[in-house]
Coordinates of C-alpha atoms in Angstrom, one line a residue:
X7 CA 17.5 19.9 -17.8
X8 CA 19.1 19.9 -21.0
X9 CA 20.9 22.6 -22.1
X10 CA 20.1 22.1 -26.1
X11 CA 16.7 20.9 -25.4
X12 CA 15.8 24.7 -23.8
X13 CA 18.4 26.1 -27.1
X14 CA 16.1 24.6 -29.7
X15 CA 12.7 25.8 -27.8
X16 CA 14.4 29.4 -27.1
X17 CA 15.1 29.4 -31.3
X18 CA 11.3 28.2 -32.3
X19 CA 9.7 31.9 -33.5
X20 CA 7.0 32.6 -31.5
X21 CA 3.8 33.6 -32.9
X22 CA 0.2 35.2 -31.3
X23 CA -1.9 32.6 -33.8
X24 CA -1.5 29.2 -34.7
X25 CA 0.4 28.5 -38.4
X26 CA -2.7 28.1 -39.8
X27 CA -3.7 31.5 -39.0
X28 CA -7.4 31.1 -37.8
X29 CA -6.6 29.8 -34.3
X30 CA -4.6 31.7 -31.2
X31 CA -1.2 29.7 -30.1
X32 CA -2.5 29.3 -26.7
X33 CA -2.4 26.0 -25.2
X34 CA -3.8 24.6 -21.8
X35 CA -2.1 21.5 -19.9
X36 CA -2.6 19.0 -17.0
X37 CA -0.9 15.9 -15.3
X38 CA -3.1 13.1 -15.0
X39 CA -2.3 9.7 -14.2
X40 CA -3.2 7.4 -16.7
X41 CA -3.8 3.9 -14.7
X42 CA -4.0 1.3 -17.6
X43 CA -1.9 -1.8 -16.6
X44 CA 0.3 -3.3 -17.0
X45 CA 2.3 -0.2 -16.9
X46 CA 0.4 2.7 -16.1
X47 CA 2.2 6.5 -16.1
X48 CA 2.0 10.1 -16.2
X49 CA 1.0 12.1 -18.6
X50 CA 1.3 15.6 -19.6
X51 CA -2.0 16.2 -22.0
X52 CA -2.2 19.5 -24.2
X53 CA -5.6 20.8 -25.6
X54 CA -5.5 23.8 -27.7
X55 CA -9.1 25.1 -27.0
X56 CA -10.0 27.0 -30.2
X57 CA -8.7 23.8 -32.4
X58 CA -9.3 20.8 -30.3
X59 CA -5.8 19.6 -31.3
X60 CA -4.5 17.6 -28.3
X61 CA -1.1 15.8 -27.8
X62 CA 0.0 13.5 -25.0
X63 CA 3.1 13.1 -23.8
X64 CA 4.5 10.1 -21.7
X65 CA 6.3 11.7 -18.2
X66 CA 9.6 11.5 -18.0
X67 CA 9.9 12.1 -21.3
X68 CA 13.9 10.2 -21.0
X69 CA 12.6 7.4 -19.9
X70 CA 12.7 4.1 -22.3
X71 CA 9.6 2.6 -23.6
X72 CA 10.1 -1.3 -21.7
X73 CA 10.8 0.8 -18.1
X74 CA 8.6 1.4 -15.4
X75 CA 6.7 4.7 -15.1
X76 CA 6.5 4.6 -11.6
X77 CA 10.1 6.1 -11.2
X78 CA 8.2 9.4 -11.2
X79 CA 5.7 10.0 -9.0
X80 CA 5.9 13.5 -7.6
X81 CA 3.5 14.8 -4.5
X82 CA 3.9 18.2 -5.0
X83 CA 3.4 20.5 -8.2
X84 CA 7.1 22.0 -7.1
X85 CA 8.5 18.4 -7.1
X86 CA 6.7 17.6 -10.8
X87 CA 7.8 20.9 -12.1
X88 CA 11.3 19.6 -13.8
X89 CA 9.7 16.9 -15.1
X90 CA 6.3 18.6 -16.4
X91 CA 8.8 21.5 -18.1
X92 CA 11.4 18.8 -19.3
X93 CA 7.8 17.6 -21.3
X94 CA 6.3 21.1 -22.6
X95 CA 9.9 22.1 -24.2
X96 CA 9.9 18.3 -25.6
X97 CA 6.1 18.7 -26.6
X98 CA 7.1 22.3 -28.4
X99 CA 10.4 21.2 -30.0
X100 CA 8.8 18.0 -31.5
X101 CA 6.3 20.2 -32.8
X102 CA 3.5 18.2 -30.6
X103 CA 4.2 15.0 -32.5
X104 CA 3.8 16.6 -36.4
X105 CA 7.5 16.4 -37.5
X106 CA 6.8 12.4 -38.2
X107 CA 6.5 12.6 -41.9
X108 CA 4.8 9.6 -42.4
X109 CA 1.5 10.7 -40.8
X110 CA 2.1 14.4 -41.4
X111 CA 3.6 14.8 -45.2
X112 CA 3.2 18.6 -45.2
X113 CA 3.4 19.5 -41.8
X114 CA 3.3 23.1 -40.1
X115 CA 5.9 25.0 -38.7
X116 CA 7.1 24.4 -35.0
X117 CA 6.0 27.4 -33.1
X118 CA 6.8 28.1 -28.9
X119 CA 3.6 28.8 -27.5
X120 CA 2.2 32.5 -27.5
X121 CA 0.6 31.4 -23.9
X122 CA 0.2 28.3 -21.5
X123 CA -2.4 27.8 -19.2
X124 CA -3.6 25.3 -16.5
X125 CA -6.1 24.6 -13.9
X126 CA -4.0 24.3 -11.2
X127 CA -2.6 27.4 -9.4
X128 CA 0.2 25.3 -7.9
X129 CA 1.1 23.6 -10.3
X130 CA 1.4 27.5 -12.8
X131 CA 3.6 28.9 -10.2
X132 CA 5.8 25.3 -10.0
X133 CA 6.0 25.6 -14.0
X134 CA 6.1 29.2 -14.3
X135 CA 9.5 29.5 -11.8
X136 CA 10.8 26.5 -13.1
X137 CA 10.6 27.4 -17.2
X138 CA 12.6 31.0 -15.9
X139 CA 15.1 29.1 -14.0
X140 CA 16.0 27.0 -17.2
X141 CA 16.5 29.6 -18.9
X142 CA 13.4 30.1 -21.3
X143 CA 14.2 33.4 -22.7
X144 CA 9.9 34.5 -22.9
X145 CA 9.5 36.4 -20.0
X146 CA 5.4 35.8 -21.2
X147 CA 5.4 31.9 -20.4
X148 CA 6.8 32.6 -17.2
X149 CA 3.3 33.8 -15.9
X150 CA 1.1 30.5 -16.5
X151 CA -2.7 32.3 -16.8
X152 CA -5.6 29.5 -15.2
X153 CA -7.8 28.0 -17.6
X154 CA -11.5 29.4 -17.3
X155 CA -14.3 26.9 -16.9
X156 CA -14.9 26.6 -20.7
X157 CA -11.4 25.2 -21.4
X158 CA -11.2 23.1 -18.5
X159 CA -14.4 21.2 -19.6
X160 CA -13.0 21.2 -23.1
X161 CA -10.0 19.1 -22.4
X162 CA -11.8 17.0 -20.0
X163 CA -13.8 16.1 -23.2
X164 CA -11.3 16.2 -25.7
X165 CA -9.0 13.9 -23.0
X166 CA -12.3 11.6 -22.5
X167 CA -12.2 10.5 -26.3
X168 CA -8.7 10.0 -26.3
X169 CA -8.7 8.0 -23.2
X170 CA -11.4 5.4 -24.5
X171 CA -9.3 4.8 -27.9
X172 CA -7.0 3.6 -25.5
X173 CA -9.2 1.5 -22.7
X174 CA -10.6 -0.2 -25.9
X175 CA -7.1 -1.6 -26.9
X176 CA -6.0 -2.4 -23.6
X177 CA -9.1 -3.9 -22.3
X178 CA -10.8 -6.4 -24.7
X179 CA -14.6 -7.1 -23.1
X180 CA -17.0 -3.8 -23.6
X181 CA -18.9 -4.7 -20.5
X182 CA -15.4 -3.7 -18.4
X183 CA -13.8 -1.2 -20.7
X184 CA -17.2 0.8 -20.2
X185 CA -16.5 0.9 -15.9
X186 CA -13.4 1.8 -16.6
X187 CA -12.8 5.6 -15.4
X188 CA -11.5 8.5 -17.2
X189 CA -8.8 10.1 -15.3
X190 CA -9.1 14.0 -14.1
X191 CA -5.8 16.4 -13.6
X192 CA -4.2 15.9 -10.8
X193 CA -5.0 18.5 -8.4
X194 CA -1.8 19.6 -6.5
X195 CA -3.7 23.3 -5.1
X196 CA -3.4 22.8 -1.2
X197 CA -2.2 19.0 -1.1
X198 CA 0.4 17.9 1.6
X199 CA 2.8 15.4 1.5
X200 CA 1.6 12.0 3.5
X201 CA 3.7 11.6 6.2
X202 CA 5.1 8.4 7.1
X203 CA 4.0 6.7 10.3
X204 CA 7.4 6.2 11.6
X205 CA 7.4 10.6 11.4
X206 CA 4.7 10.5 14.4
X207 CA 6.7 9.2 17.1
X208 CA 6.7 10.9 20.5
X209 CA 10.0 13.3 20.3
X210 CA 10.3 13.3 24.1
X211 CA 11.4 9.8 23.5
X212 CA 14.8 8.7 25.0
X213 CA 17.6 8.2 23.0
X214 CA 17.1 4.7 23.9
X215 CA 13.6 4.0 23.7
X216 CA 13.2 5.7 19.9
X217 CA 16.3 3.5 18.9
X218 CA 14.5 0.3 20.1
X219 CA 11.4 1.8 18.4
X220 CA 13.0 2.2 15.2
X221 CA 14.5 -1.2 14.9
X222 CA 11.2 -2.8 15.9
X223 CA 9.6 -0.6 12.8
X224 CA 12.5 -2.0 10.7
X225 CA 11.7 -5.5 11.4
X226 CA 8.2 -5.4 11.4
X227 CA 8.0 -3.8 8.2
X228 CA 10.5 -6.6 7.0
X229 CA 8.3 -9.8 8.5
X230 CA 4.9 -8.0 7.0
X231 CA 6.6 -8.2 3.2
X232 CA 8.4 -11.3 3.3
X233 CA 6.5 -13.9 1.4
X234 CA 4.9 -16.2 3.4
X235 CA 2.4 -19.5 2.8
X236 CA 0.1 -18.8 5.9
X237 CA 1.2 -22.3 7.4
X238 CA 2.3 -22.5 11.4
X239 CA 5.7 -23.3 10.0
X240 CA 6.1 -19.9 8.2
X241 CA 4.5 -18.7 11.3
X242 CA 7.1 -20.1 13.7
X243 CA 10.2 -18.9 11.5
X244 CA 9.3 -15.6 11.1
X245 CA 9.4 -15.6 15.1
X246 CA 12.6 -17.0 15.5
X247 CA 13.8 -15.1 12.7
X248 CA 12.6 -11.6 14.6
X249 CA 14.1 -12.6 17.7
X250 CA 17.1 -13.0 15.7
X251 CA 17.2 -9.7 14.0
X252 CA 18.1 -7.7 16.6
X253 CA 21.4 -9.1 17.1
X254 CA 21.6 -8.6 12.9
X255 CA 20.7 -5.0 12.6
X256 CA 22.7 -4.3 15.5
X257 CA 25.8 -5.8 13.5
X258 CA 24.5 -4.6 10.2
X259 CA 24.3 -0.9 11.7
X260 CA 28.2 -0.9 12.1
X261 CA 29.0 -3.0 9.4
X262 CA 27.5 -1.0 6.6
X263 CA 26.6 2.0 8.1
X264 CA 24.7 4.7 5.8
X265 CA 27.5 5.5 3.9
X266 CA 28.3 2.2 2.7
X267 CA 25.2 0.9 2.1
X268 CA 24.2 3.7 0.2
X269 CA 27.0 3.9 -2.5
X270 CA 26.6 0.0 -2.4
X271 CA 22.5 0.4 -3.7
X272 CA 23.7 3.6 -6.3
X273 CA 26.2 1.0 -7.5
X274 CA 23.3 -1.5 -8.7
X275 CA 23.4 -4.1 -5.5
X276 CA 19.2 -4.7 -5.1
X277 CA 19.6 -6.1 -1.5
X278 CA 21.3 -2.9 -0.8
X279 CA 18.7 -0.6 -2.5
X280 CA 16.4 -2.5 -0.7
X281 CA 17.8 -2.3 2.8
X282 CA 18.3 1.4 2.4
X283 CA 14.9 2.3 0.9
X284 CA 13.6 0.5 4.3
X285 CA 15.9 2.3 6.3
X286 CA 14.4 5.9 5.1
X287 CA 11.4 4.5 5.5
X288 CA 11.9 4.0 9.4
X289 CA 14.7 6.1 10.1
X290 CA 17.2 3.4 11.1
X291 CA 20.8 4.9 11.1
X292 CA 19.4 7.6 9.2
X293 CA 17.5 10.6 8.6
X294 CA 13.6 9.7 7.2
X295 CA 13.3 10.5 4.0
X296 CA 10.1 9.6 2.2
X297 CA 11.1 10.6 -1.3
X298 CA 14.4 8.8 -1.1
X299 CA 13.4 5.7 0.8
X300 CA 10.5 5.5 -2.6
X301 CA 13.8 6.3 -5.2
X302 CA 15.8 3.5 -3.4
X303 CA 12.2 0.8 -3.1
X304 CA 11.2 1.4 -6.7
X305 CA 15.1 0.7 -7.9
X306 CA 15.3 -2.9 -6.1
X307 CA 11.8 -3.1 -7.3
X308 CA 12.6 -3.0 -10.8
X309 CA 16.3 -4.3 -10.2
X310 CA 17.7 -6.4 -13.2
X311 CA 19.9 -8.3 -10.6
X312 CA 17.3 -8.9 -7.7
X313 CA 15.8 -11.9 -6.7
X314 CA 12.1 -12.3 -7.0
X315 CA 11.8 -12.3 -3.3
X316 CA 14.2 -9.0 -2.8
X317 CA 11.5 -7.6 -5.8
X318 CA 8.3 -8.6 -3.8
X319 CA 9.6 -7.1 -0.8
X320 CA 10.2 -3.7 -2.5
X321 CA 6.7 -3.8 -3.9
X322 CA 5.8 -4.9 -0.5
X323 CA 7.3 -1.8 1.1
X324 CA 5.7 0.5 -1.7
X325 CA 2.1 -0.5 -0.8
X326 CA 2.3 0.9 2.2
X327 CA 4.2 4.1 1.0
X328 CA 1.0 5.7 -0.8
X329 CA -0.9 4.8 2.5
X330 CA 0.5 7.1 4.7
X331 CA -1.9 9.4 3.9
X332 CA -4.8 11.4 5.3
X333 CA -7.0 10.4 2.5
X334 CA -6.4 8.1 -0.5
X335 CA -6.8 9.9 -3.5
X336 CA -7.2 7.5 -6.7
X337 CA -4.1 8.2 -8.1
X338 CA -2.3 7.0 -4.6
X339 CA -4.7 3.8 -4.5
X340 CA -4.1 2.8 -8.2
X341 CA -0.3 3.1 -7.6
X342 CA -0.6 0.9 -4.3
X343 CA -3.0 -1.5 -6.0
X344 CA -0.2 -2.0 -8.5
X345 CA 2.6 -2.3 -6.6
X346 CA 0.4 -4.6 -4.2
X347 CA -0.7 -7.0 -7.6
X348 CA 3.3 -6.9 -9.0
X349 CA 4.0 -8.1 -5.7
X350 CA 1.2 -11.4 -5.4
X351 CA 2.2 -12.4 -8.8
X352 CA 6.2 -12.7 -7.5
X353 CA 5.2 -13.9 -4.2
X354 CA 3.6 -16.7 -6.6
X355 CA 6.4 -17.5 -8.7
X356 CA 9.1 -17.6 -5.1
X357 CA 7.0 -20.7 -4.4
X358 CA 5.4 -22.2 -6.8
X359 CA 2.2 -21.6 -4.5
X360 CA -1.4 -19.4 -5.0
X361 CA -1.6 -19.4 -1.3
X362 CA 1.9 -17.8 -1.1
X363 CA 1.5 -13.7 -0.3
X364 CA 2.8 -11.3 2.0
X365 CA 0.9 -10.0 5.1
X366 CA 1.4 -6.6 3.4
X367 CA -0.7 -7.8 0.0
X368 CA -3.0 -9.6 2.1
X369 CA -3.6 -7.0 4.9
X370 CA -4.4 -4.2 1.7
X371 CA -6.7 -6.6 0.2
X372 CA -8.9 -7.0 3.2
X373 CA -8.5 -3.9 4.8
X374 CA -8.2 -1.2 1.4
X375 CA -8.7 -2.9 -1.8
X376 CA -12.2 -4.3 -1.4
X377 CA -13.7 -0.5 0.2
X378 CA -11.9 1.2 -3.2
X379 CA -13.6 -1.5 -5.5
X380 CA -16.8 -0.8 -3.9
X381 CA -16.8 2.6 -6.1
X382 CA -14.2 1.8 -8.5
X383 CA -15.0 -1.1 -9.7
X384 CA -12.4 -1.3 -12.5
X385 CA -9.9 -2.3 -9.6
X386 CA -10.9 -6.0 -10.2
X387 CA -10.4 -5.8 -14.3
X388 CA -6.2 -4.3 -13.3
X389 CA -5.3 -6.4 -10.3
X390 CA -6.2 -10.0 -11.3
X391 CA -3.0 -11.7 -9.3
X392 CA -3.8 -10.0 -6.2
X393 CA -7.6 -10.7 -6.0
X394 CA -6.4 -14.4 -6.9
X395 CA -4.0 -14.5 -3.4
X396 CA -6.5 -13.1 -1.7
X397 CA -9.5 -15.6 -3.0
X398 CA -6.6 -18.7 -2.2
X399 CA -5.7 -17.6 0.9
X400 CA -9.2 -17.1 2.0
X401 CA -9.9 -21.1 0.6
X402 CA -7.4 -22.2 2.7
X403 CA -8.4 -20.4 6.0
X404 CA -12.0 -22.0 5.1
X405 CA -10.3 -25.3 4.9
X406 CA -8.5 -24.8 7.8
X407 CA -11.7 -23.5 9.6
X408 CA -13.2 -26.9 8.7
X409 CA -10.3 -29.0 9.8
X410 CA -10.3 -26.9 13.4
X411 CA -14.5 -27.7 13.6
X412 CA -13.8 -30.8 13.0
X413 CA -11.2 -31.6 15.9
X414 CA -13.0 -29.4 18.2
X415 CA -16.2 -31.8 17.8
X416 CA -14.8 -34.4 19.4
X417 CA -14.0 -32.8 22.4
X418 CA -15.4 -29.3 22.4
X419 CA -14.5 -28.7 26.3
X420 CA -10.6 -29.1 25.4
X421 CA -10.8 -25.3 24.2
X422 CA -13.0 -23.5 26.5
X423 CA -12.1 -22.9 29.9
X424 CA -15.1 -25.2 32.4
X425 CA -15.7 -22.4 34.7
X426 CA -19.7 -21.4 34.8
X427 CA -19.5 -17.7 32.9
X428 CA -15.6 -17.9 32.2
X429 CA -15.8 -17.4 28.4
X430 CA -12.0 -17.7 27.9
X431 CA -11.7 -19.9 25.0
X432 CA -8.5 -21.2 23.2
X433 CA -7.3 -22.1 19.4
X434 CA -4.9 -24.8 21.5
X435 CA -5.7 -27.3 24.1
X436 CA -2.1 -26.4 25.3
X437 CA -3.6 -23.4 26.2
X438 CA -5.5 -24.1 29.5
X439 CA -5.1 -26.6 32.2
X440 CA -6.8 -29.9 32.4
X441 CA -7.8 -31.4 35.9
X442 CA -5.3 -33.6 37.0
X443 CA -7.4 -36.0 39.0
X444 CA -8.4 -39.2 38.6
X445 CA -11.4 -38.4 36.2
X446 CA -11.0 -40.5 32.4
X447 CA -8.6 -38.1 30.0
X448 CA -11.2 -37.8 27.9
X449 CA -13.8 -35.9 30.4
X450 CA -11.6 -34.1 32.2
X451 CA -12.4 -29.8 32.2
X452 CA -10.1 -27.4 31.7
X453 CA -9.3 -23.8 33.4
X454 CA -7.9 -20.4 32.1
X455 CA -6.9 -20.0 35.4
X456 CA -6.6 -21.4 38.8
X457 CA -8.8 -19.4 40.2
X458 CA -11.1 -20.5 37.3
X459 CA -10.1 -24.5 38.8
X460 CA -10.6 -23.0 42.1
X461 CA -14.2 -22.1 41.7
X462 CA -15.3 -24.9 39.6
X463 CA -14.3 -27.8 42.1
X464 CA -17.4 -28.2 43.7
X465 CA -19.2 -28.5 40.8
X466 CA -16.4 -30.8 39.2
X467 CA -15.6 -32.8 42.5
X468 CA -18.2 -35.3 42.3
X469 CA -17.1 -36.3 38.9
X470 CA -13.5 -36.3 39.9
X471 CA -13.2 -40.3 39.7
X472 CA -12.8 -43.0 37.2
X473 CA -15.5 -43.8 34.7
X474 CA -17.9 -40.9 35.9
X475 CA -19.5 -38.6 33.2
X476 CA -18.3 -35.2 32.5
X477 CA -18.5 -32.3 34.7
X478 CA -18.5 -29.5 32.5
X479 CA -21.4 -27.4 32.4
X480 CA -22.2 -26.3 28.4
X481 CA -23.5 -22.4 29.8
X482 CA -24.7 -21.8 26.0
X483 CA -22.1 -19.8 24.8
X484 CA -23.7 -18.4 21.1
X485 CA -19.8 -18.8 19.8
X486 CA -18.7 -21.0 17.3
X487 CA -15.4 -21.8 18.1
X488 CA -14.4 -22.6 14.7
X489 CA -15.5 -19.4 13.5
X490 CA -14.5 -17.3 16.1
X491 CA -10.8 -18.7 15.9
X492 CA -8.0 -17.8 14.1
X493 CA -7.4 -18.8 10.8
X494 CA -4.6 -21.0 11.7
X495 CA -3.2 -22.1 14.9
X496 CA -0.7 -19.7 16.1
X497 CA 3.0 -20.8 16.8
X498 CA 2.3 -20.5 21.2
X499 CA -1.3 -20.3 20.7
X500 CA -4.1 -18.1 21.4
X501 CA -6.9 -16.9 24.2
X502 CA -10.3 -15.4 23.2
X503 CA -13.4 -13.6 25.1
X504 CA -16.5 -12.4 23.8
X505 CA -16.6 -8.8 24.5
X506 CA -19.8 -6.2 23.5
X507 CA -18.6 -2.9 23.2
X508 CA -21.2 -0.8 25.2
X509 CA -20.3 2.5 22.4
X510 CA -21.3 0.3 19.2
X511 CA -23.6 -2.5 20.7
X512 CA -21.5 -5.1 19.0
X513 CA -20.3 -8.4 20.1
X514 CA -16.9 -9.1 19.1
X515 CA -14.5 -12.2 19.9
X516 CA -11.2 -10.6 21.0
X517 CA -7.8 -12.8 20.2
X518 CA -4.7 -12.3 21.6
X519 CA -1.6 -14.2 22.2
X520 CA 0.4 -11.9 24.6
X521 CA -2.5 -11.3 26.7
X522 CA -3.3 -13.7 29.6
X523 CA -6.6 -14.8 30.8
X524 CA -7.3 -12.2 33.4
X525 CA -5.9 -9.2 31.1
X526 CA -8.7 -10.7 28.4
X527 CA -11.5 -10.8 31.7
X528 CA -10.4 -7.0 32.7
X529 CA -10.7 -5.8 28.9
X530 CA -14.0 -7.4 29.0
X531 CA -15.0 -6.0 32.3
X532 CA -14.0 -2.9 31.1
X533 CA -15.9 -2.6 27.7
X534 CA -19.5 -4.1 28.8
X535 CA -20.0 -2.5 32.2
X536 CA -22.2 0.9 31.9
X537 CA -20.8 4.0 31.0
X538 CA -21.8 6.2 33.6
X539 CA -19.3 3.6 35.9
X540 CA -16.6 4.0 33.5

């Protein structure tokens, strides 16, 4: 806090009614967060009820006009406090805006508010201890009253007009400015800090085990926001790469251990901000610490120096920082939609490509974005470049569906084991075992298992020869491979079993590529027989 910044609000003469005489110099505020893209930011809003005079101001109130507002995104009213103060002193010293001459030739006095108020009961306490530990010499302002109803609904209305003036100059169409919705206070009364999911672990762990954990978080969370085209290639390196990264974290760890890499990402160095801000994330080497590990992603993020791929990653990692929580209020999924769009549109411009996105964009698009556009349908107006990679990548697992139907046609058996009520099906031919009798290439059935080749010979035996027709019985399965595959072929390939889950009724093709054919049966088994033998 500045020290002359709390001087010249301690010297403002402080009055009981406004300069004009007729109103009271009582003042309600709020936090809201003002989503408007491409830069959307905090606000502190002031309503004076008896007046209607309102003033905004942009939060933090040091930070320059081209950065990114996202720097400051507190969870708690006791971590906004600073800030939120730093903003009523500004709002009070600059005379709420009035000192600019050129819109107000003749205008009144400053005066330091007779009383503050708020909605919030946290956030009155946060405010009211932090404006005594500055130093604000009225003992008054240190009690923040609550705003009655009447107030409340006044600046909700007074905030509403203001908020359209600006929808209607950053969004051009009236069809979408009308859906586009007008932002409450935040309400920081009885919220909790998300925790991460790397905080959930099972503390009776060994030492061994949770460090193994941790560096399997680490690298997952680095293969889900690396770019990637979708292809079997990209596929196949980020394998090797993983198998790999061991051995480089291990190194890493005692190369540039916390305390180097830490002064090397407060010294500028992106890849370093970026490697620690993961670190926090997961714990690796360090102690977790959410607020940090955001500080450290939202600095390579926004990093002059980085790459675009070091800045996609960082947006990467942010997405799933306002998911770790137990409900997804709009203020977390706005901030996650935009870090989820900046990074689509870099993904974009690494390669050149539309179809290029990270598993962590992609994964929030299916999974999140579309349920929080069902009732918030201004998502789609905001986050253009990450509805785009969604819509490309979803053309190209069509295409690819196609392409699969279309090779599976001309020999359907190749990918589904030949055994009479098997099911086992397979996105490679690689995948199952072929006869290796006599029979033509081209009719020859293929098992899961050799118990599957086991039980099928006497029905296949007959055929077993040279130019005799195919064994294979078609038992009807209601499956359409192509649809039930995955969207590409995977780098060793894939097994698959229909499976109704006897709780919901639904029939669902499982997938797996670590799970062999008789785990897939036993999962099945499992799931379909009654309950009351469960």
């Amino acid at each position: 806090m500045s020290k002359d910044l709390v001087e010249k609000f301690n010297a403002l003469p402080r009055n009981p009614r406004s300069p004009s005489g007729w109103a009271p110099n009582e003042w309600h505020f709020d936090v809201r967060y003002v989503q408007l893209e491409p830069n959307p930011a905090h606000v502190v809003f002031f309503f004076q009820p008896q007046s209607h005079l309102i003033y905004t101001l942009r939060l933090p109130i040091d930070l320059a006009s081209d950065e990114v507002n996202l720097k400051f995104f507190p969870e708690t009213a006791k971590e906004a406090a600073p800030t939120v103060v730093k903003g009523i002193l500004r709002a009070f010293v600059d005379n709420m805006g009035r000192n600019d001459r050129r819109m107000y030739p003749e205008p009144p006095s400053a005066l330091a508010p007779w009383k503050l108020m708020t909605d919030d009961k946290a956030l009155a306490t946060a405010v009211g201890h932090e404006l005594k530990r500055v130093g604000v010499k009225s003992e008054a302002l240190w009690d923040i009253s609550i705003s009655s109803e009447t107030v409340v609904d006044g600046a909700m209305q007074t905030f509403g007009l203001f908020f359209r003036n600006l929808v209607n100059v950053c969004v051009l169409d009236d069809t979408m400015a009308a859906i586009v919705q007008t932002p409450g206070p935040i309400v920081w009364e009885g919220c909790r800090v998300p925790k991460a999911v790397s905080e959930k672990r099972n503390d009776l762990d060994d030492e061994e085990n949770s460090d193994f954990r941790v560096m399997l978080e680490y690298t997952t969370l680095w293969a889900t926001v690396l770019p990637s085209d979708g292809t079997e290639y990209e596929a196949k390196r980020y394998q090797e790469n993983r198998e790999r990264e061991f051995t480089r974290i291990e190194t890493l760890l005692k190369e540039k251990p916390e305390r180097i890499i830490n002064a090397a990402a407060d010294r500028g160095d992106a890849d370093a901000a970026l490697d620690y801000g993961m670190r926090l994330t997961v714990g690796l080497g360090c102690k977790r610490n959410r607020k940090r590990a955001r500080d450290y992603l939202v600095k390579a993020a926004h990093s002059e120096s980085a790459s675009k791929t070091i800045k996609a990653m960082a947006h990467g990692v942010l997405i799933e920082w306002y998911l770790h929580s137990d409900r997804i209020t709009p203020r977390y999924a706005f901030a996650a939609s935009h870090h989820c769009n900046e990074a689509a549109q870099l993904c974009a411009e690494v390669s050149g490509s539309d179809v290029c996105a990270s598993p962590a964009v992609l994964w929030f698009m299916k999974k999140t974005f579309k349920t929080l556009a069902e009732d918030v349908p201004e998502f789609y107006i905001w986050f253009i470049e990450a509805v785009d990679a969604l819509e490309a990548r979803d053309r190209q697992y069509e295409e690819n569906q196609a392409k699969i139907a279309r090779k599976r046609a001309l020999n359907a058996s190749r990918y589904r084991c030949a055994a009479p009520g098997c099911e086992i099906e397979a996105d490679k031919g690689s995948k199952l075992s072929r006869c290796s009798g006599p029979c033509d290439i081209d009719k020859k059935p293929y098992y899961c298992t050799q118990e599957c080749q086991r039980e099928d010979w006497r029905n296949h035996k007959p055929f077993c020869r040279p130019g005799a027709e195919s064994s294979v019985i078609d038992d009807g399965t209601k499956y359409d491979l192509a649809e039930t595959s995955p969207a590409r072929k995977t780098v060793d390939g894939a097994l698959m079993i229909p499976i109704t889950f006897r709780e919901s009724g639904k029939t669902l093709m499982v997938c797996s590529t670590t799970m062999d054919a008789k785990m897939l049966k036993e999962m099945k088994r499992y799931n379909e027989m009654d309950i009351g033998q469960a």
